[in-house]
Amino acid sequence: MSRRIVPVSTLVNYLKKVMDENPVLHGVMIEGEISNIRMPYSGHWYFSLKDDHATLKCVMFSSANQKLGFKPENGDKVVLKGDVSVYVVDGSMQMIATNMERSGIGQLYQQFELLKKKLSDEGLFDVRYKKPLPAYPMDIALVTGNNTAAREDALITLKKRWPIAKLTEYPAPVQGMDAAPKIITALQTADDGNHQVIMLVRGGGSIEDLWCFNDEALARYIFQMKTPIVTGIGHEIDFTLVDFVSDYRANTPTGAVEATVPDIQEVLATLQNSRSRLMNAMRNTFMHAKKRFVYNASQPVLAKPERLYRDYITHLDYLAEKLMRFQELPKDKRHELNDKFHRFSQLVRERSTALHESIQEDKQRLLMYAKQSVQSNKNLLIQYQSQMKHALSITADDRRTKLEKNMSLLNAYSPLLILNRGYSVTYKNNKVVNTTDILEIGDEINIRLADGTVGAIVQTKEVSHANKG
């Protein structure tokens, strides 16, 4: 007995009719956890209701959801009442909900909150454990999935903002039951690689897609890593446990790169500004030191140090003359005065010598300080110039590579390459001949070859009927 063949729409409409007419499927009450909820401008709600073993598509039209006193979110556990039917367009079974009541927090969300509280109570989220990010990282590690949009976004942003850094990739699955252990393995390898910073990124998805980033073992490993780590998981509204234990949480993969590296154009501008300010500061310091040196060198105490003790010598001569007038003093008194005179003279000479040496030492220290200051500022200027030349060289190489690529494309599409392969172009009266209809026997024509042009006269004419057809 043969069966009648029917179109898909006939079968789907028949199933819809059977379900719509079945009273058991009217006013059904089911309990489950909401996921993938969407609330477009139309006001209708589209979501899935699931438990540990099955998932059911649901829709709640605005006329019904406006009566509710709350707005559900992903992870909420609710009780729905409605009719089960078939959505003809894609042939899927769905529930048209007419009422919704809360049934406690969803299982996944409840697990997340309990584990979050546990780790927070242990201090894993404390700010004092956050490691500072390097200002100008030159060695970066990237942990993400292979051939993902998040990876492409991160690479494009990194090349645009900080192309001079070295990037090492450690691919790992970022979704699924076995993803968390493999992410830990990738992070362990990256942490042992002596990188300056590690980026862990993944694009957006449902709470189930991102659940591997709520793994307790993964969160604990990230907390004890020695290398600073930046996470960019999902979108701005998505939060996972690894975001709380990481050293910096960005809202997207692109945001993670922007938080990790500076903008090279801004750095170059800062270097140029710093160079100008350094040159001005060095110039001012040098001029000030020069003025001080000239001023000190012009002082009498440095030009003629003997002026400091000249008055003492004059006074000493005066006393010597005065003593000579007292030769009539008793011999013992003269010896006593002579002894005092010699001691006084010796003291004056010692003081003047020490003062002279001190002045010379101060003069040498001043000169040494001026030379060291100039040399130090000169070395710093050379260092900044070297860094600027390196950054400008990287930028020039990148632009040169793009120019060579564009020139290669232009050469690839050049018509002259076609002529080099043995083809030619025929002209009549300086116009290209692309059909035999415009040629007559005896016409003068020019034929362009790869290395020049030859003249010819049409002697025969044969039409290809295959091309005409």
GROMACS .gro file of C-alpha atoms in nm:
model
  469
    1MET     CA    1   0.000   0.000   0.000
    2SER     CA    2   0.160   0.333  -0.109
    3ARG     CA    3   0.154   0.644   0.110
    4ARG     CA    4   0.055   0.986  -0.017
    5ILE     CA    5   0.339   1.239  -0.047
    6VAL     CA    6   0.257   1.575   0.112
    7PRO     CA    7   0.445   1.908   0.133
    8VAL     CA    8   0.623   2.010   0.453
    9SER     CA    9   0.372   2.287   0.519
   10THR     CA   10   0.084   2.038   0.503
   11LEU     CA   11   0.243   1.818   0.770
   12VAL     CA   12   0.336   2.113   0.996
   13ASN     CA   13  -0.012   2.267   0.967
   14TYR     CA   14  -0.166   1.929   1.047
   15LEU     CA   15   0.048   1.896   1.363
   16LYS     CA   16  -0.047   2.249   1.462
   17LYS     CA   17  -0.415   2.171   1.418
   18VAL     CA   18  -0.386   1.851   1.624
   19MET     CA   19  -0.208   2.033   1.907
   20ASP     CA   20  -0.441   2.333   1.899
   21GLU     CA   21  -0.744   2.106   1.926
   22ASN     CA   22  -0.599   1.896   2.205
   23PRO     CA   23  -0.748   2.020   2.536
   24VAL     CA   24  -0.458   1.867   2.731
   25LEU     CA   25  -0.221   2.123   2.575
   26HIS     CA   26  -0.440   2.420   2.673
   27GLY     CA   27  -0.376   2.599   3.002
   28VAL     CA   28  -0.063   2.390   3.068
   29MET     CA   29   0.148   2.494   3.369
   30ILE     CA   30   0.523   2.420   3.354
   31GLU     CA   31   0.819   2.516   3.569
   32GLY     CA   32   1.170   2.590   3.446
   33GLU     CA   33   1.457   2.835   3.419
   34ILE     CA   34   1.453   3.130   3.177
   35SER     CA   35   1.742   3.172   2.934
   36ASN     CA   36   1.818   3.370   2.616
   37ILE     CA   37   1.539   3.618   2.684
   38ARG     CA   38   1.482   3.895   2.427
   39MET     CA   39   1.257   4.199   2.471
   40PRO     CA   40   1.239   4.392   2.140
   41TYR     CA   41   1.062   4.724   2.085
   42SER     CA   42   0.740   4.543   1.993
   43GLY     CA   43   0.693   4.464   2.362
   44HIS     CA   44   0.672   4.087   2.308
   45TRP     CA   45   0.904   3.858   2.507
   46TYR     CA   46   1.089   3.569   2.342
   47PHE     CA   47   1.279   3.324   2.561
   48SER     CA   48   1.350   2.959   2.638
   49LEU     CA   49   1.236   2.764   2.942
   50LYS     CA   50   1.455   2.473   3.042
   51ASP     CA   51   1.541   2.221   3.308
   52ASP     CA   52   1.820   1.967   3.332
   53HIS     CA   53   1.685   1.753   3.047
   54ALA     CA   54   1.494   1.964   2.795
   55THR     CA   55   1.439   2.313   2.652
   56LEU     CA   56   1.115   2.470   2.521
   57LYS     CA   57   1.080   2.787   2.315
   58CYS     CA   58   0.831   3.037   2.457
   59VAL     CA   59   0.668   3.363   2.362
   60MET     CA   60   0.469   3.602   2.581
   61PHE     CA   61   0.291   3.875   2.390
   62SER     CA   62   0.279   4.231   2.523
   63SER     CA   63  -0.092   4.205   2.601
   64ALA     CA   64  -0.008   3.934   2.855
   65ASN     CA   65   0.330   4.050   2.995
   66GLN     CA   66   0.203   4.402   3.070
   67LYS     CA   67  -0.009   4.253   3.346
   68LEU     CA   68   0.295   4.116   3.532
   69GLY     CA   69   0.443   4.301   3.826
   70PHE     CA   70   0.805   4.215   3.740
   71LYS     CA   71   1.041   4.182   3.447
   72PRO     CA   72   1.213   3.842   3.428
   73GLU     CA   73   1.584   3.796   3.363
   74ASN     CA   74   1.806   3.510   3.252
   75GLY     CA   75   1.843   3.258   3.530
   76ASP     CA   76   1.503   3.328   3.689
   77LYS     CA   77   1.304   3.019   3.780
   78VAL     CA   78   0.936   3.070   3.693
   79VAL     CA   79   0.605   2.890   3.648
   80LEU     CA   80   0.436   2.950   3.311
   81LYS     CA   81   0.075   2.898   3.213
   82GLY     CA   82  -0.024   2.887   2.849
   83ASP     CA   83  -0.100   2.686   2.534
   84VAL     CA   84   0.145   2.457   2.357
   85SER     CA   85   0.139   2.490   1.977
   86VAL     CA   86   0.357   2.475   1.667
   87TYR     CA   87   0.526   2.776   1.507
   88VAL     CA   88   0.466   2.703   1.140
   89VAL     CA   89   0.752   2.912   0.998
   90ASP     CA   90   1.028   2.690   1.141
   91GLY     CA   91   0.817   2.391   1.245
   92SER     CA   92   0.918   2.419   1.609
   93MET     CA   93   0.707   2.355   1.913
   94GLN     CA   94   0.654   2.655   2.136
   95MET     CA   95   0.451   2.768   2.431
   96ILE     CA   96   0.237   3.081   2.410
   97ALA     CA   97   0.245   3.199   2.773
   98THR     CA   98  -0.052   3.382   2.920
   99ASN     CA   99   0.076   3.412   3.277
  100MET     CA  100   0.409   3.394   3.463
  101GLU     CA  101   0.489   3.363   3.832
  102ARG     CA  102   0.825   3.359   4.011
  103SER     CA  103   0.946   3.023   4.136
  104GLY     CA  104   1.271   3.123   4.309
  105ILE     CA  105   1.616   3.191   4.165
  106GLY     CA  106   1.725   2.974   3.871
  107GLN     CA  107   1.963   2.689   3.944
  108LEU     CA  108   2.256   2.825   3.742
  109TYR     CA  109   2.217   3.175   3.883
  110GLN     CA  110   2.187   3.035   4.234
  111GLN     CA  111   2.509   2.835   4.190
  112PHE     CA  112   2.680   3.149   4.061
  113GLU     CA  113   2.570   3.361   4.358
  114LEU     CA  114   2.668   3.096   4.615
  115LEU     CA  115   3.015   3.047   4.465
  116LYS     CA  116   3.059   3.423   4.425
  117LYS     CA  117   2.981   3.476   4.795
  118LYS     CA  118   3.216   3.194   4.896
  119LEU     CA  119   3.512   3.334   4.702
  120SER     CA  120   3.435   3.689   4.815
  121ASP     CA  121   3.430   3.583   5.180
  122GLU     CA  122   3.774   3.425   5.128
  123GLY     CA  123   3.909   3.758   5.002
  124LEU     CA  124   3.973   3.658   4.640
  125PHE     CA  125   3.804   3.975   4.513
  126ASP     CA  126   3.991   4.220   4.740
  127VAL     CA  127   4.149   4.515   4.562
  128ARG     CA  128   4.473   4.482   4.758
  129TYR     CA  129   4.551   4.159   4.569
  130LYS     CA  130   4.515   4.320   4.225
  131LYS     CA  131   4.849   4.338   4.044
  132PRO     CA  132   4.926   4.664   3.858
  133LEU     CA  133   4.932   4.653   3.478
  134PRO     CA  134   5.253   4.757   3.297
  135ALA     CA  135   5.229   5.099   3.135
  136TYR     CA  136   5.407   5.000   2.812
  137PRO     CA  137   5.399   4.618   2.776
  138MET     CA  138   5.625   4.478   2.504
  139ASP     CA  139   5.556   4.106   2.565
  140ILE     CA  140   5.187   4.007   2.575
  141ALA     CA  141   5.009   3.670   2.593
  142LEU     CA  142   4.661   3.608   2.449
  143VAL     CA  143   4.442   3.319   2.568
  144THR     CA  144   4.126   3.267   2.361
  145GLY     CA  145   3.958   3.032   2.114
  146ASN     CA  146   4.093   2.958   1.768
  147ASN     CA  147   3.926   3.130   1.471
  148THR     CA  148   3.682   3.328   1.688
  149ALA     CA  149   3.548   3.679   1.644
  150ALA     CA  150   3.693   3.774   1.983
  151ARG     CA  151   4.041   3.674   1.865
  152GLU     CA  152   4.008   3.875   1.544
  153ASP     CA  153   3.885   4.182   1.733
  154ALA     CA  154   4.176   4.156   1.978
  155LEU     CA  155   4.439   4.117   1.703
  156ILE     CA  156   4.302   4.407   1.496
  157THR     CA  157   4.285   4.640   1.795
  158LEU     CA  158   4.635   4.542   1.915
  159LYS     CA  159   4.787   4.600   1.569
  160LYS     CA  160   4.621   4.941   1.551
  161ARG     CA  161   4.707   5.062   1.903
  162TRP     CA  162   5.043   4.899   1.988
  163PRO     CA  163   5.204   4.718   1.688
  164ILE     CA  164   5.553   4.720   1.845
  165ALA     CA  165   5.462   4.461   2.112
  166LYS     CA  166   5.538   4.089   2.084
  167LEU     CA  167   5.222   3.874   2.102
  168THR     CA  168   5.215   3.504   2.191
  169GLU     CA  169   4.886   3.312   2.152
  170TYR     CA  170   4.775   3.023   2.372
  171PRO     CA  171   4.457   2.881   2.212
  172ALA     CA  172   4.199   2.706   2.428
  173PRO     CA  173   3.828   2.618   2.395
  174VAL     CA  174   3.609   2.887   2.551
  175GLN     CA  175   3.280   2.698   2.570
  176GLY     CA  176   3.167   2.356   2.688
  177MET     CA  177   3.197   2.122   2.986
  178ASP     CA  178   3.570   2.052   2.934
  179ALA     CA  179   3.668   2.411   2.852
  180ALA     CA  180   3.767   2.524   3.205
  181PRO     CA  181   4.052   2.266   3.259
  182LYS     CA  182   4.194   2.345   2.915
  183ILE     CA  183   4.181   2.719   2.985
  184ILE     CA  184   4.372   2.654   3.310
  185THR     CA  185   4.637   2.460   3.115
  186ALA     CA  186   4.675   2.745   2.865
  187LEU     CA  187   4.701   3.001   3.146
  188GLN     CA  188   4.966   2.790   3.325
  189THR     CA  189   5.178   2.781   3.009
  190ALA     CA  190   5.134   3.155   2.957
  191ASP     CA  191   5.213   3.232   3.322
  192ASP     CA  192   5.539   3.037   3.293
  193GLY     CA  193   5.633   3.226   2.974
  194ASN     CA  194   5.760   3.536   3.158
  195HIS     CA  195   5.518   3.766   2.976
  196GLN     CA  196   5.445   4.113   3.108
  197VAL     CA  197   5.065   4.074   3.090
  198ILE     CA  198   4.806   3.812   2.987
  199MET     CA  199   4.472   3.877   2.814
  200LEU     CA  200   4.185   3.625   2.850
  201VAL     CA  201   3.902   3.710   2.607
  202ARG     CA  202   3.581   3.558   2.473
  203GLY     CA  203   3.287   3.701   2.276
  204GLY     CA  204   2.928   3.728   2.396
  205GLY     CA  205   2.683   3.446   2.450
  206SER     CA  206   2.416   3.307   2.679
  207ILE     CA  207   2.479   3.227   3.044
  208GLU     CA  208   2.529   2.863   2.943
  209ASP     CA  209   2.790   2.960   2.681
  210LEU     CA  210   2.989   3.161   2.936
  211TRP     CA  211   2.943   2.914   3.223
  212CYS     CA  212   3.296   2.769   3.195
  213PHE     CA  213   3.429   3.106   3.317
  214ASN     CA  214   3.238   3.054   3.644
  215ASP     CA  215   3.443   2.742   3.724
  216GLU     CA  216   3.580   2.752   4.080
  217ALA     CA  217   3.915   2.591   3.994
  218LEU     CA  218   3.968   2.840   3.710
  219ALA     CA  219   3.886   3.137   3.934
  220ARG     CA  220   4.124   3.016   4.206
  221TYR     CA  221   4.408   2.960   3.959
  222ILE     CA  222   4.371   3.311   3.811
  223PHE     CA  223   4.384   3.456   4.163
  224GLN     CA  224   4.724   3.297   4.238
  225MET     CA  225   4.889   3.374   3.901
  226LYS     CA  226   5.211   3.577   3.916
  227THR     CA  227   5.150   3.757   3.583
  228PRO     CA  228   4.892   4.041   3.566
  229ILE     CA  229   4.580   3.928   3.377
  230VAL     CA  230   4.309   4.128   3.197
  231THR     CA  231   3.975   3.965   3.114
  232GLY     CA  232   3.726   4.063   2.844
  233ILE     CA  233   3.443   3.807   2.862
  234GLY     CA  234   3.116   3.858   2.675
  235HIS     CA  235   2.954   4.200   2.664
  236GLU     CA  236   2.920   4.486   2.910
  237ILE     CA  237   2.628   4.325   3.095
  238ASP     CA  238   2.802   3.988   3.132
  239PHE     CA  239   2.987   3.919   3.459
  240THR     CA  240   3.168   3.594   3.540
  241LEU     CA  241   3.376   3.484   3.837
  242VAL     CA  242   3.703   3.526   3.645
  243ASP     CA  243   3.615   3.896   3.603
  244PHE     CA  244   3.606   3.939   3.981
  245VAL     CA  245   3.941   3.764   4.046
  246SER     CA  246   4.132   3.910   3.750
  247ASP     CA  247   4.353   4.215   3.791
  248TYR     CA  248   4.138   4.418   3.548
  249ARG     CA  249   3.794   4.347   3.401
  250ALA     CA  250   3.706   4.492   3.058
  251ASN     CA  251   3.353   4.481   2.916
  252THR     CA  252   3.454   4.336   2.573
  253PRO     CA  253   3.756   4.172   2.405
  254THR     CA  254   3.830   4.503   2.233
  255GLY     CA  255   3.808   4.680   2.569
  256ALA     CA  256   4.056   4.430   2.714
  257VAL     CA  257   4.317   4.528   2.453
  258GLU     CA  258   4.249   4.899   2.509
  259ALA     CA  259   4.303   4.849   2.883
  260THR     CA  260   4.623   4.647   2.830
  261VAL     CA  261   4.818   4.863   2.585
  262PRO     CA  262   4.845   5.237   2.518
  263ASP     CA  263   4.781   5.410   2.185
  264ILE     CA  264   5.112   5.442   2.001
  265GLN     CA  265   5.009   5.775   1.847
  266GLU     CA  266   4.943   5.919   2.192
  267VAL     CA  267   5.278   5.781   2.316
  268LEU     CA  268   5.464   5.939   2.026
  269ALA     CA  269   5.294   6.271   2.094
  270THR     CA  270   5.385   6.243   2.464
  271LEU     CA  271   5.747   6.161   2.378
  272GLN     CA  272   5.769   6.460   2.150
  273ASN     CA  273   5.621   6.685   2.416
  274SER     CA  274   5.855   6.539   2.682
  275ARG     CA  275   6.153   6.589   2.451
  276SER     CA  276   6.063   6.956   2.402
  277ARG     CA  277   6.015   7.011   2.775
  278LEU     CA  278   6.340   6.824   2.854
  279MET     CA  279   6.534   7.033   2.604
  280ASN     CA  280   6.394   7.352   2.754
  281ALA     CA  281   6.468   7.233   3.108
  282MET     CA  282   6.825   7.132   3.013
  283ARG     CA  283   6.879   7.462   2.836
  284ASN     CA  284   6.753   7.657   3.139
  285THR     CA  285   6.957   7.446   3.383
  286PHE     CA  286   7.271   7.483   3.176
  287MET     CA  287   7.228   7.859   3.141
  288HIS     CA  288   7.161   7.895   3.515
  289ALA     CA  289   7.468   7.685   3.601
  290LYS     CA  290   7.675   7.885   3.355
  291LYS     CA  291   7.564   8.214   3.510
  292ARG     CA  292   7.645   8.084   3.859
  293PHE     CA  293   7.984   7.964   3.743
  294VAL     CA  294   8.068   8.295   3.573
  295TYR     CA  295   7.945   8.488   3.876
  296ASN     CA  296   8.147   8.277   4.123
  297ALA     CA  297   8.454   8.286   3.899
  298SER     CA  298   8.438   8.666   3.895
  299GLN     CA  299   8.430   8.696   4.273
  300PRO     CA  300   8.751   8.833   4.429
  301VAL     CA  301   8.773   8.541   4.668
  302LEU     CA  302   8.819   8.301   4.373
  303ALA     CA  303   9.017   8.534   4.145
  304LYS     CA  304   9.268   8.629   4.419
  305PRO     CA  305   9.233   8.408   4.729
  306GLU     CA  306   9.525   8.588   4.896
  307ARG     CA  307   9.293   8.879   4.968
  308LEU     CA  308   9.140   8.672   5.247
  309TYR     CA  309   9.462   8.683   5.453
  310ARG     CA  310   9.627   8.996   5.314
  311ASP     CA  311   9.498   9.209   5.599
  312TYR     CA  312   9.629   8.955   5.849
  313ILE     CA  313   9.977   8.974   5.693
  314THR     CA  314   9.972   9.352   5.706
  315HIS     CA  315   9.872   9.342   6.070
  316LEU     CA  316  10.143   9.084   6.135
  317ASP     CA  317  10.408   9.312   5.982
  318TYR     CA  318  10.282   9.595   6.198
  319LEU     CA  319  10.322   9.384   6.509
  320ALA     CA  320  10.668   9.276   6.398
  321GLU     CA  321  10.778   9.633   6.361
  322LYS     CA  322  10.629   9.716   6.697
  323LEU     CA  323  10.816   9.430   6.861
  324MET     CA  324  11.144   9.546   6.716
  325ARG     CA  325  11.105   9.871   6.909
  326PHE     CA  326  11.113   9.683   7.236
  327GLN     CA  327  11.467   9.546   7.213
  328GLU     CA  328  11.538   9.708   7.544
  329LEU     CA  329  11.303   9.464   7.712
  330PRO     CA  330  11.463   9.199   7.928
  331LYS     CA  331  11.599   8.901   7.742
  332ASP     CA  332  11.346   8.657   7.886
  333LYS     CA  333  11.061   8.888   7.782
  334ARG     CA  334  11.197   8.911   7.427
  335HIS     CA  335  11.216   8.532   7.401
  336GLU     CA  336  10.860   8.505   7.522
  337LEU     CA  337  10.739   8.761   7.267
  338ASN     CA  338  10.940   8.597   6.989
  339ASP     CA  339  10.786   8.261   7.073
  340LYS     CA  340  10.434   8.406   7.063
  341PHE     CA  341  10.514   8.582   6.738
  342HIS     CA  342  10.631   8.259   6.570
  343ARG     CA  343  10.329   8.065   6.696
  344PHE     CA  344  10.095   8.337   6.576
  345SER     CA  345  10.267   8.345   6.236
  346GLN     CA  346  10.241   7.966   6.207
  347LEU     CA  347   9.870   7.975   6.295
  348VAL     CA  348   9.802   8.244   6.033
  349ARG     CA  349   9.987   8.045   5.766
  350GLU     CA  350   9.798   7.724   5.853
  351ARG     CA  351   9.462   7.901   5.848
  352SER     CA  352   9.534   8.072   5.517
  353THR     CA  353   9.652   7.744   5.360
  354ALA     CA  354   9.344   7.555   5.479
  355LEU     CA  355   9.116   7.830   5.353
  356HIS     CA  356   9.285   7.831   5.014
  357GLU     CA  357   9.252   7.450   4.983
  358SER     CA  358   8.886   7.465   5.084
  359ILE     CA  359   8.817   7.727   4.819
  360GLN     CA  360   8.990   7.513   4.555
  361GLU     CA  361   8.790   7.204   4.657
  362ASP     CA  362   8.461   7.396   4.638
  363LYS     CA  363   8.561   7.523   4.297
  364GLN     CA  364   8.637   7.167   4.173
  365ARG     CA  365   8.309   7.030   4.316
  366LEU     CA  366   8.114   7.306   4.140
  367LEU     CA  367   8.280   7.226   3.810
  368MET     CA  368   8.226   6.850   3.858
  369TYR     CA  369   7.856   6.900   3.941
  370ALA     CA  370   7.803   7.114   3.631
  371LYS     CA  371   7.971   6.852   3.408
  372GLN     CA  372   7.776   6.561   3.562
  373SER     CA  373   7.444   6.746   3.527
  374VAL     CA  374   7.508   6.824   3.160
  375GLN     CA  375   7.621   6.465   3.087
  376SER     CA  376   7.318   6.313   3.268
  377ASN     CA  377   7.071   6.529   3.076
  378LYS     CA  378   7.256   6.450   2.752
  379ASN     CA  379   7.228   6.072   2.815
  380LEU     CA  380   6.856   6.104   2.892
  381LEU     CA  381   6.801   6.298   2.569
  382ILE     CA  382   6.986   6.031   2.370
  383GLN     CA  383   6.766   5.761   2.528
  384TYR     CA  384   6.443   5.942   2.435
  385GLN     CA  385   6.570   5.998   2.080
  386SER     CA  386   6.646   5.624   2.046
  387GLN     CA  387   6.297   5.527   2.165
  388MET     CA  388   6.134   5.771   1.924
  389LYS     CA  389   6.343   5.646   1.630
  390HIS     CA  390   6.244   5.285   1.714
  391ALA     CA  391   5.872   5.367   1.730
  392LEU     CA  392   5.886   5.570   1.407
  393SER     CA  393   6.077   5.286   1.234
  394ILE     CA  394   5.804   5.035   1.327
  395THR     CA  395   5.534   5.267   1.189
  396ALA     CA  396   5.731   5.328   0.866
  397ASP     CA  397   5.785   4.952   0.813
  398ASP     CA  398   5.413   4.886   0.852
  399ARG     CA  399   5.322   5.151   0.596
  400ARG     CA  400   5.593   5.029   0.357
  401THR     CA  401   5.450   4.675   0.375
  402LYS     CA  402   5.100   4.805   0.290
  403LEU     CA  403   5.239   5.004  -0.007
  404GLU     CA  404   5.425   4.700  -0.146
  405LYS     CA  405   5.108   4.492  -0.113
  406ASN     CA  406   4.904   4.749  -0.308
  407MET     CA  407   5.174   4.770  -0.579
  408SER     CA  408   5.165   4.391  -0.615
  409LEU     CA  409   4.787   4.404  -0.664
  410LEU     CA  410   4.821   4.675  -0.931
  411ASN     CA  411   5.083   4.472  -1.117
  412ALA     CA  412   4.866   4.159  -1.098
  413TYR     CA  413   4.578   4.336  -1.277
  414SER     CA  414   4.800   4.509  -1.540
  415PRO     CA  415   4.692   4.431  -1.901
  416LEU     CA  416   5.060   4.413  -1.999
  417LEU     CA  417   5.090   4.082  -1.814
  418ILE     CA  418   4.825   3.933  -2.045
  419LEU     CA  419   5.030   4.041  -2.349
  420ASN     CA  420   5.339   3.870  -2.202
  421ARG     CA  421   5.151   3.539  -2.213
  422GLY     CA  422   5.120   3.556  -2.596
  423TYR     CA  423   4.795   3.751  -2.631
  424SER     CA  424   4.762   4.066  -2.847
  425VAL     CA  425   4.528   4.362  -2.895
  426THR     CA  426   4.413   4.465  -3.247
  427TYR     CA  427   4.338   4.829  -3.336
  428LYS     CA  428   4.164   4.981  -3.639
  429ASN     CA  429   4.178   5.358  -3.665
  430ASN     CA  430   4.308   5.368  -3.302
  431LYS     CA  431   4.000   5.175  -3.179
  432VAL     CA  432   4.009   4.826  -3.028
  433VAL     CA  433   3.871   4.551  -3.259
  434ASN     CA  434   3.658   4.307  -3.062
  435THR     CA  435   3.452   4.156  -3.349
  436THR     CA  436   3.508   4.060  -3.713
  437ASP     CA  437   3.201   4.261  -3.816
  438ILE     CA  438   3.398   4.589  -3.825
  439LEU     CA  439   3.678   4.448  -4.046
  440GLU     CA  440   3.683   4.421  -4.425
  441ILE     CA  441   3.933   4.261  -4.664
  442GLY     CA  442   4.212   4.508  -4.728
  443ASP     CA  443   4.169   4.706  -4.404
  444GLU     CA  444   4.488   4.830  -4.241
  445ILE     CA  445   4.517   4.724  -3.881
  446ASN     CA  446   4.772   4.760  -3.595
  447ILE     CA  447   4.851   4.470  -3.364
  448ARG     CA  448   4.983   4.551  -3.012
  449LEU     CA  449   5.222   4.289  -2.872
  450ALA     CA  450   5.408   4.277  -2.541
  451ASP     CA  451   5.723   4.445  -2.681
  452GLY     CA  452   5.578   4.670  -2.951
  453THR     CA  453   5.327   4.721  -3.236
  454VAL     CA  454   5.316   4.577  -3.593
  455GLY     CA  455   5.107   4.684  -3.893
  456ALA     CA  456   4.905   4.438  -4.106
  457ILE     CA  457   4.645   4.419  -4.385
  458VAL     CA  458   4.338   4.196  -4.361
  459GLN     CA  459   4.359   3.929  -4.635
  460THR     CA  460   4.109   3.676  -4.506
  461LYS     CA  461   3.812   3.687  -4.275
  462GLU     CA  462   3.654   3.393  -4.097
  463VAL     CA  463   3.363   3.418  -3.854
  464SER     CA  464   3.342   3.183  -3.554
  465HIS     CA  465   2.979   3.075  -3.533
  466ALA     CA  466   3.029   2.932  -3.183
  467ASN     CA  467   3.098   3.279  -3.044
  468LYS     CA  468   2.810   3.426  -3.241
  469GLY     CA  469   2.567   3.181  -3.088
   0.00000   0.00000   0.00000
